[in-house]
Tab-separated table of C-alpha atoms and ligand atoms in Angstrom:
chain	number	residue	atom	x	y	z
A	1	UNK	CA	-38.589	67.546	-5.061
A	2	UNK	CA	-39.525	68.622	-1.580
A	3	UNK	CA	-39.989	65.237	0.698
A	4	UNK	CA	-41.395	65.424	4.095
A	5	UNK	CA	-40.054	62.101	5.643
A	6	UNK	CA	-41.540	60.211	8.663
A	7	UNK	CA	-40.247	57.747	10.958
A	8	UNK	CA	-41.566	55.949	13.977
A	9	UNK	CA	-40.072	52.273	13.835
A	10	UNK	CA	-38.737	52.452	17.160
A	11	UNK	CA	-38.688	55.014	20.292
A	12	UNK	CA	-38.128	58.014	18.217
A	13	UNK	CA	-41.024	60.415	16.494
A	14	UNK	CA	-39.472	62.020	13.652
A	15	UNK	CA	-40.196	64.235	11.031
A	16	UNK	CA	-37.856	66.228	8.358
A	17	UNK	CA	-38.250	67.993	5.282
A	18	UNK	CA	-35.382	67.507	2.546
A	19	UNK	CA	-35.045	68.765	-1.258
A	20	UNK	CA	-33.729	66.546	-3.617
A	21	UNK	CA	-32.709	64.043	-1.079
A	22	UNK	CA	-29.755	65.955	0.406
A	23	UNK	CA	-30.719	69.551	1.383
A	24	UNK	CA	-31.961	69.579	4.775
A	25	UNK	CA	-34.678	72.250	5.448
A	26	UNK	CA	-35.554	70.704	8.921
A	27	UNK	CA	-35.164	67.706	11.103
A	28	UNK	CA	-37.202	67.209	14.235
A	29	UNK	CA	-37.060	64.079	16.408
A	30	UNK	CA	-38.928	63.710	19.511
A	31	UNK	CA	-37.209	61.120	21.841
A	32	UNK	CA	-39.002	58.793	24.298
A	33	UNK	CA	-35.517	57.595	26.146
A	34	UNK	CA	-37.092	59.004	29.386
A	35	UNK	CA	-40.442	57.018	29.136
A	36	UNK	CA	-38.675	53.639	28.283
A	37	UNK	CA	-35.596	54.308	30.627
A	38	UNK	CA	-37.117	52.920	33.823
A	39	UNK	CA	-37.627	49.671	32.004
A	40	UNK	CA	-34.265	49.189	30.646
A	41	UNK	CA	-35.716	48.508	27.072
A	42	UNK	CA	-38.251	49.658	24.722
A	43	UNK	CA	-42.206	49.148	25.640
A	44	UNK	CA	-43.467	48.536	22.356
A	45	UNK	CA	-46.970	49.446	23.733
A	46	UNK	CA	-45.859	52.716	25.380
A	47	UNK	CA	-43.847	53.657	22.154
A	48	UNK	CA	-47.236	53.362	20.085
A	49	UNK	CA	-49.056	55.559	22.395
A	50	UNK	CA	-45.999	58.001	22.460
A	51	UNK	CA	-46.000	58.265	18.908
A	52	UNK	CA	-49.808	59.084	18.771
A	53	UNK	CA	-49.255	61.764	21.147
A	54	UNK	CA	-46.138	63.441	19.345
A	55	UNK	CA	-46.714	62.730	15.577
A	56	UNK	CA	-48.842	65.678	14.849
A	57	UNK	CA	-46.786	68.371	17.018
A	58	UNK	CA	-43.511	66.810	15.278
A	59	UNK	CA	-44.788	67.173	11.857
A	60	UNK	CA	-45.802	70.553	12.221
A	61	UNK	CA	-42.627	71.706	13.737
A	62	UNK	CA	-40.838	70.052	11.011
A	63	UNK	CA	-43.007	72.025	8.446
A	64	UNK	CA	-42.734	75.240	10.360
A	65	UNK	CA	-38.664	75.078	10.734
A	66	UNK	CA	-38.640	74.133	7.283
A	67	UNK	CA	-40.722	77.434	6.467
A	68	UNK	CA	-42.556	74.913	4.364
A	69	UNK	CA	-46.423	74.821	3.988
A	70	UNK	CA	-48.152	71.323	3.663
A	71	UNK	CA	-49.207	72.356	-0.102
A	72	UNK	CA	-45.429	73.004	-0.932
A	73	UNK	CA	-44.989	69.126	-0.261
A	74	UNK	CA	-44.192	67.110	-3.357
A	75	UNK	CA	-44.483	63.642	-1.530
A	76	UNK	CA	-44.813	61.812	1.898
A	77	UNK	CA	-41.997	59.022	2.616
A	78	UNK	CA	-42.479	57.043	5.454
A	79	UNK	CA	-41.133	54.024	7.173
A	80	UNK	CA	-43.081	50.961	6.336
A	81	UNK	CA	-40.819	48.651	8.275
A	82	UNK	CA	-38.808	46.790	9.678
A	83	UNK	CA	-39.811	47.916	13.282
A	84	UNK	CA	-42.472	47.590	16.182
A	85	UNK	CA	-45.819	47.005	14.369
A	86	UNK	CA	-47.610	48.995	16.440
A	87	UNK	CA	-45.128	51.997	16.316
A	88	UNK	CA	-44.632	51.778	12.696
A	89	UNK	CA	-48.397	51.838	12.172
A	90	UNK	CA	-48.600	55.427	13.862
A	91	UNK	CA	-46.195	56.845	11.082
A	92	UNK	CA	-47.827	54.899	8.375
A	93	UNK	CA	-51.257	55.925	9.035
A	94	UNK	CA	-50.419	59.356	9.599
A	95	UNK	CA	-48.717	59.637	6.203
A	96	UNK	CA	-51.567	57.936	4.525
A	97	UNK	CA	-53.840	60.424	5.982
A	98	UNK	CA	-51.968	63.348	5.301
A	99	UNK	CA	-51.517	62.123	1.856
A	100	UNK	CA	-55.147	61.528	0.930
A	101	UNK	CA	-56.117	64.734	2.247
A	102	UNK	CA	-53.586	66.990	0.507
A	103	UNK	CA	-53.593	64.742	-2.384
A	104	UNK	CA	-49.667	64.220	-2.435
A	105	UNK	CA	-48.015	60.963	-3.330
A	106	UNK	CA	-46.644	58.656	-0.626
A	107	UNK	CA	-43.241	56.586	-0.930
A	108	UNK	CA	-42.786	53.759	1.236
A	109	UNK	CA	-39.262	53.260	2.585
A	110	UNK	CA	-37.529	50.511	4.437
A	111	UNK	CA	-35.932	51.569	7.726
A	112	UNK	CA	-32.656	49.945	6.829
A	113	UNK	CA	-32.574	51.838	3.383
A	114	UNK	CA	-32.825	55.022	5.345
A	115	UNK	CA	-30.057	54.042	7.406
A	116	UNK	CA	-27.908	53.272	4.313
A	117	UNK	CA	-28.896	56.623	3.020
A	118	UNK	CA	-27.575	58.386	5.837
A	119	UNK	CA	-24.092	57.610	4.688
A	120	UNK	CA	-24.635	60.315	2.152
A	121	UNK	CA	-25.322	62.888	5.051
A	122	UNK	CA	-21.558	63.430	5.638
A	123	UNK	CA	-19.667	65.959	4.289
A	124	UNK	CA	-19.028	64.035	1.450
A	125	UNK	CA	-20.660	60.863	0.466
A	126	UNK	CA	-19.665	57.930	-1.310
A	127	UNK	CA	-19.271	58.187	-5.103
A	128	UNK	CA	-19.416	54.731	-6.298
A	129	UNK	CA	-20.427	51.493	-4.936
A	130	UNK	CA	-19.308	51.040	-1.272
A	131	UNK	CA	-19.366	48.430	1.442
A	132	UNK	CA	-22.143	49.482	4.432
A	133	UNK	CA	-21.981	48.438	8.000
A	134	UNK	CA	-25.411	48.958	9.455
A	135	UNK	CA	-25.376	48.724	13.126
A	136	UNK	CA	-27.976	49.405	15.270
A	137	UNK	CA	-30.160	48.280	17.914
A	138	UNK	CA	-32.044	45.786	15.784
A	139	UNK	CA	-29.682	44.997	13.217
A	140	UNK	CA	-25.672	44.284	12.300
A	141	UNK	CA	-25.285	43.559	8.649
A	142	UNK	CA	-22.967	44.331	5.871
A	143	UNK	CA	-24.099	45.354	2.474
A	144	UNK	CA	-22.630	46.317	-0.686
A	145	UNK	CA	-24.445	49.158	-2.002
A	146	UNK	CA	-24.581	50.252	-5.622
A	147	UNK	CA	-24.969	53.747	-7.117
A	148	UNK	CA	-28.913	53.194	-6.958
A	149	UNK	CA	-28.875	52.957	-3.208
A	150	UNK	CA	-29.948	49.320	-2.951
A	151	UNK	CA	-28.349	47.208	-0.794
A	152	UNK	CA	-26.828	43.620	-1.312
A	153	UNK	CA	-26.601	41.553	1.721
A	154	UNK	CA	-22.952	40.093	2.424
A	155	UNK	CA	-23.470	38.840	6.120
A	156	UNK	CA	-25.749	39.713	9.140
A	157	UNK	CA	-25.696	38.751	12.724
A	158	UNK	CA	-26.691	35.060	13.646
A	159	UNK	CA	-28.259	36.287	16.936
A	160	UNK	CA	-28.234	39.570	18.835
A	161	UNK	CA	-27.515	43.038	17.088
A	162	UNK	CA	-24.615	44.945	18.438
A	163	UNK	CA	-26.680	47.703	19.797
A	164	UNK	CA	-29.049	45.138	21.448
A	165	UNK	CA	-25.832	43.705	23.295
A	166	UNK	CA	-24.710	47.131	24.348
A	167	UNK	CA	-28.153	47.566	26.094
A	168	UNK	CA	-28.462	44.473	27.664
A	169	UNK	CA	-25.174	44.455	29.017
A	170	UNK	CA	-25.851	47.796	30.280
A	171	UNK	CA	-28.965	46.506	31.999
A	172	UNK	CA	-26.922	44.015	33.814
A	173	UNK	CA	-24.514	46.667	34.862
A	174	UNK	CA	-27.893	48.955	35.954
A	175	UNK	CA	-26.099	51.856	34.075
A	176	UNK	CA	-29.064	53.304	32.327
A	177	UNK	CA	-30.768	53.121	28.796
A	178	UNK	CA	-29.779	53.180	26.052
A	179	UNK	CA	-27.010	51.031	26.943
A	180	UNK	CA	-24.543	52.124	24.117
A	181	UNK	CA	-24.272	55.638	24.679
A	182	UNK	CA	-23.772	55.387	28.504
A	183	UNK	CA	-20.947	52.544	27.571
A	184	UNK	CA	-19.408	54.945	25.223
A	185	UNK	CA	-19.021	57.558	28.033
A	186	UNK	CA	-17.475	55.183	30.633
A	187	UNK	CA	-15.338	53.239	28.130
A	188	UNK	CA	-13.121	56.915	27.681
A	189	UNK	CA	-12.052	56.681	31.179
A	190	UNK	CA	-11.678	52.702	30.810
A	191	UNK	CA	-8.840	50.251	29.848
A	192	UNK	CA	-9.735	48.124	26.988
A	193	UNK	CA	-7.438	45.324	27.615
A	194	UNK	CA	-8.575	44.888	31.357
A	195	UNK	CA	-11.224	41.954	30.570
A	196	UNK	CA	-10.371	39.452	27.724
A	197	UNK	CA	-14.018	39.371	26.429
A	198	UNK	CA	-14.594	36.827	23.547
A	199	UNK	CA	-14.658	37.761	19.698
A	200	UNK	CA	-16.878	35.584	17.469
A	201	UNK	CA	-15.136	35.421	14.326
A	202	UNK	CA	-16.204	31.957	12.562
A	203	UNK	CA	-14.652	30.677	9.608
A	204	UNK	CA	-11.607	33.484	8.321
A	205	UNK	CA	-13.574	34.603	5.475
A	206	UNK	CA	-16.869	35.059	6.936
A	207	UNK	CA	-18.710	38.293	6.947
A	208	UNK	CA	-21.382	37.153	9.726
A	209	UNK	CA	-21.436	38.254	13.210
A	210	UNK	CA	-22.367	36.690	16.735
A	211	UNK	CA	-22.691	38.868	19.861
A	212	UNK	CA	-24.765	36.425	22.152
A	213	UNK	CA	-21.613	34.507	23.538
A	214	UNK	CA	-19.740	37.994	24.306
A	215	UNK	CA	-23.435	38.988	26.125
A	216	UNK	CA	-23.266	35.286	28.089
A	217	UNK	CA	-19.668	36.000	28.994
A	218	UNK	CA	-20.396	39.519	30.467
A	219	UNK	CA	-23.259	37.940	32.507
A	220	UNK	CA	-21.005	35.087	33.650
A	221	UNK	CA	-18.191	37.608	34.455
A	222	UNK	CA	-20.629	39.502	36.833
A	223	UNK	CA	-22.189	36.235	38.112
A	224	UNK	CA	-18.532	35.227	39.293
A	225	UNK	CA	-17.239	38.670	40.279
A	226	UNK	CA	-19.902	40.875	41.099
A	227	UNK	CA	-20.930	44.015	39.849
A	228	UNK	CA	-17.726	45.794	38.357
A	229	UNK	CA	-16.712	49.129	40.350
A	230	UNK	CA	-18.976	48.825	43.500
A	231	UNK	CA	-16.819	47.215	46.176
A	232	UNK	CA	-19.923	46.972	48.252
A	233	UNK	CA	-21.248	44.055	45.908
A	234	UNK	CA	-18.231	42.067	46.314
A	235	UNK	CA	-16.340	42.427	42.893
A	236	UNK	CA	-13.457	40.090	43.623
A	237	UNK	CA	-11.558	41.012	40.572
A	238	UNK	CA	-11.116	44.610	41.492
A	239	UNK	CA	-12.432	45.595	38.047
A	240	UNK	CA	-13.662	49.169	37.840
A	241	UNK	CA	-17.179	49.791	35.871
A	242	UNK	CA	-14.720	51.818	33.189
A	243	UNK	CA	-12.490	48.894	32.408
A	244	UNK	CA	-15.614	46.734	32.116
A	245	UNK	CA	-17.207	49.240	29.766
A	246	UNK	CA	-14.067	49.588	27.763
A	247	UNK	CA	-13.480	45.757	27.442
A	248	UNK	CA	-16.697	44.979	26.390
A	249	UNK	CA	-17.184	47.775	23.949
A	250	UNK	CA	-13.600	46.785	22.602
A	251	UNK	CA	-14.671	43.196	21.941
A	252	UNK	CA	-17.606	44.635	19.605
A	253	UNK	CA	-15.760	47.122	18.053
A	254	UNK	CA	-12.871	44.930	17.172
A	255	UNK	CA	-15.116	42.393	15.354
A	256	UNK	CA	-17.079	45.367	13.375
A	257	UNK	CA	-14.054	47.012	12.278
A	258	UNK	CA	-12.460	43.606	11.141
A	259	UNK	CA	-15.493	42.231	9.514
A	260	UNK	CA	-15.970	45.756	7.612
A	261	UNK	CA	-12.407	45.961	6.127
A	262	UNK	CA	-12.655	42.170	5.229
A	263	UNK	CA	-15.813	42.942	3.448
A	264	UNK	CA	-14.041	45.505	1.323
A	265	UNK	CA	-11.172	43.385	0.779
A	266	UNK	CA	-13.182	40.814	-0.750
A	267	UNK	CA	-15.331	43.210	-2.815
A	268	UNK	CA	-12.568	45.056	-3.848
A	269	UNK	CA	-13.871	48.238	-2.847
A	270	UNK	CA	-12.541	51.255	-1.420
A	271	UNK	CA	-15.078	53.018	-0.059
A	272	UNK	CA	-16.625	52.299	3.380
A	273	UNK	CA	-19.410	53.510	5.534
A	274	UNK	CA	-20.796	52.894	8.781
A	275	UNK	CA	-24.391	53.755	9.472
A	276	UNK	CA	-27.359	53.060	12.477
A	277	UNK	CA	-27.369	54.180	16.233
A	278	UNK	CA	-24.105	51.869	16.859
A	279	UNK	CA	-22.226	54.060	14.006
A	280	UNK	CA	-22.395	56.983	16.773
A	281	UNK	CA	-19.808	55.259	18.967
A	282	UNK	CA	-16.645	57.512	19.457
A	283	UNK	CA	-14.640	54.156	19.592
A	284	UNK	CA	-15.991	52.478	16.461
A	285	UNK	CA	-15.623	55.830	14.759
A	286	UNK	CA	-11.688	56.233	15.662
A	287	UNK	CA	-10.827	52.719	14.962
A	288	UNK	CA	-12.533	52.878	11.339
A	289	UNK	CA	-10.859	55.609	10.793
A	290	UNK	CA	-7.859	54.401	11.489
A	291	UNK	CA	-8.049	51.007	9.718
A	292	UNK	CA	-9.758	52.434	6.500
A	293	UNK	CA	-6.750	55.162	6.372
A	294	UNK	CA	-4.274	51.967	6.685
A	295	UNK	CA	-6.135	50.217	3.973
A	296	UNK	CA	-6.358	52.861	1.437
A	297	UNK	CA	-10.280	53.108	2.120
A	298	UNK	CA	-12.359	56.188	2.135
A	299	UNK	CA	-14.660	56.385	4.985
A	300	UNK	CA	-18.131	57.785	5.397
A	301	UNK	CA	-19.648	58.268	8.519
A	302	UNK	CA	-22.870	60.463	9.062
A	303	UNK	CA	-22.982	63.045	11.967
A	304	UNK	CA	-23.828	61.341	14.985
A	305	UNK	CA	-27.543	62.904	14.830
A	306	UNK	CA	-28.261	60.923	11.657
A	307	UNK	CA	-26.610	57.521	12.873
A	308	UNK	CA	-29.476	57.262	15.620
A	309	UNK	CA	-33.104	57.081	14.142
A	310	UNK	CA	-34.240	60.233	12.269
A	311	UNK	CA	-36.538	61.146	9.741
A	312	UNK	CA	-34.000	63.075	7.444
A	313	UNK	CA	-32.432	59.732	6.183
A	314	UNK	CA	-36.184	58.345	5.354
A	315	UNK	CA	-36.757	61.391	3.333
A	316	UNK	CA	-33.230	60.846	1.498
A	317	UNK	CA	-34.103	57.239	0.962
A	318	UNK	CA	-37.625	58.462	-0.337
A	319	UNK	CA	-36.146	60.325	-2.837
A	320	UNK	CA	-33.665	57.391	-4.311
A	321	UNK	CA	-36.841	55.049	-4.143
A	322	UNK	CA	-38.650	57.732	-6.298
A	323	UNK	CA	-35.528	58.083	-8.715
A	324	UNK	CA	-35.483	54.113	-9.142
A	325	UNK	CA	-39.169	53.261	-9.071
A	326	UNK	CA	-41.513	56.283	-8.577
A	327	UNK	CA	-43.924	56.783	-6.113
A	328	UNK	CA	-45.436	54.102	-4.200
A	329	UNK	CA	-49.090	52.959	-5.802
A	330	UNK	CA	-52.111	52.057	-4.062
A	331	UNK	CA	-50.478	53.319	-0.845
A	332	UNK	CA	-53.975	53.160	1.219
A	333	UNK	CA	-53.685	49.148	1.042
A	334	UNK	CA	-49.600	49.275	2.580
A	335	UNK	CA	-49.104	47.663	5.649
A	336	UNK	CA	-46.208	47.789	8.168
A	337	UNK	CA	-43.938	44.931	8.250
A	338	UNK	CA	-41.885	43.819	11.383
A	339	UNK	CA	-38.923	42.322	9.828
B	1	KG4	O1	-30.565	53.269	14.827
B	1	KG4	P1	-31.005	53.345	16.126
B	1	KG4	O2	-31.423	54.630	16.765
B	1	KG4	O3	-32.286	52.598	16.327
B	1	KG4	C1	-32.385	51.269	15.532
B	1	KG4	O4	-32.696	51.081	14.228
B	1	KG4	O5	-32.260	49.909	16.426
B	1	KG4	O6	-30.025	52.785	17.344
B	1	KG4	C2	-30.423	52.381	18.482
B	1	KG4	C3	-29.227	51.752	19.168
B	1	KG4	C4	-29.326	51.408	20.764
B	1	KG4	O7	-28.970	50.046	20.657
B	1	KG4	C5	-28.237	52.257	21.299
B	1	KG4	O8	-27.796	51.513	22.397
B	1	KG4	C6	-27.105	52.350	20.299
B	1	KG4	O9	-27.872	52.408	19.025
B	1	KG4	N1	-26.003	53.460	20.215
B	1	KG4	C7	-25.101	53.381	20.596
B	1	KG4	C8	-24.396	54.710	20.727
B	1	KG4	N2	-25.539	55.625	20.651
B	1	KG4	C9	-26.380	54.770	20.620
B	1	KG4	N3	-24.244	52.299	20.816
B	1	KG4	C10	-22.838	52.477	21.037
B	1	KG4	N4	-22.005	53.898	21.408
B	1	KG4	C11	-22.906	54.768	20.924
B	1	KG4	N5	-22.361	56.109	21.320
B	2	ZN	ZN1	-32.905	52.360	13.235
């Protein structure tokens, strides 16, 4: 079963060809980072326009790299939501048009199920039911994922997603976009204990998250002490940008690691995965590795290129959806959804 995956939910235009949900024949991602960077975040209208410009060349490139003709495809899998509706509609309309013109079936995929399927794209995927931390720019949640690939929600963020917190604080620090990757890089040279940022934990068995308090604490710190690492701006605490970044990152990572392991304990599961853009974070990967090992759990982390948005995960999820419930009927009437 050869599936073309298409992903346009946010600011990456992506297409991939995957056989049987596992064998990657090609993966193409056209990033719009440079376009949104001056605004410090994704501008939805610009994202839609760029998807429109990139979608056909990206699909053609994925087919070419896979040495696959359109006629060789068995189905087209596409992200239906959640995401930016205008952005989603470009991929969805493209997929519908292609499926109709070629007489091929379509499989509508939930973006989060796509991220979860990325857990299987590492060296060894989970073999049984596992706890999955989905942590991206739009989502922070824990799922219990069964053998059919479906996730049962265990807990989610009450406010901001972890990636959103990274991006907003990077904007506050004026260090570039997307913030997560910049903060990750700076943190490698910083002291994570320099500033004690707050950790929202809720009740002792809670699997929910909250990052808005942390974001406010970071903003208050800058208001009181000035921007870190820039003596001219009057940082009275003498804190470097690296120390600020490492301390901020540690506050996020602490909570993510703690709650993921708690979820595994509560569910009595020994397999853990972390997926989504923030799962690319080097500190999170290291700490999860250490603490999963200490708890006797097996950890599954996708390669970094499959943590951030890509179409391999959409084709892989499309295969699982098809196994479970077949192709999407009456796909021409399908609408994108934001949440
Ligand atoms: O999964 P993704 O590409 O898009 C969404 O579905 O949201 O995730 C993007 C998010 C951004 O917030 C970005 O700052 C964050 O992932 N991110 C990281 C790293 N790389 C990307 N956050 C922390 N450390 C990283 N290395
Ligand atoms: Zn995503």
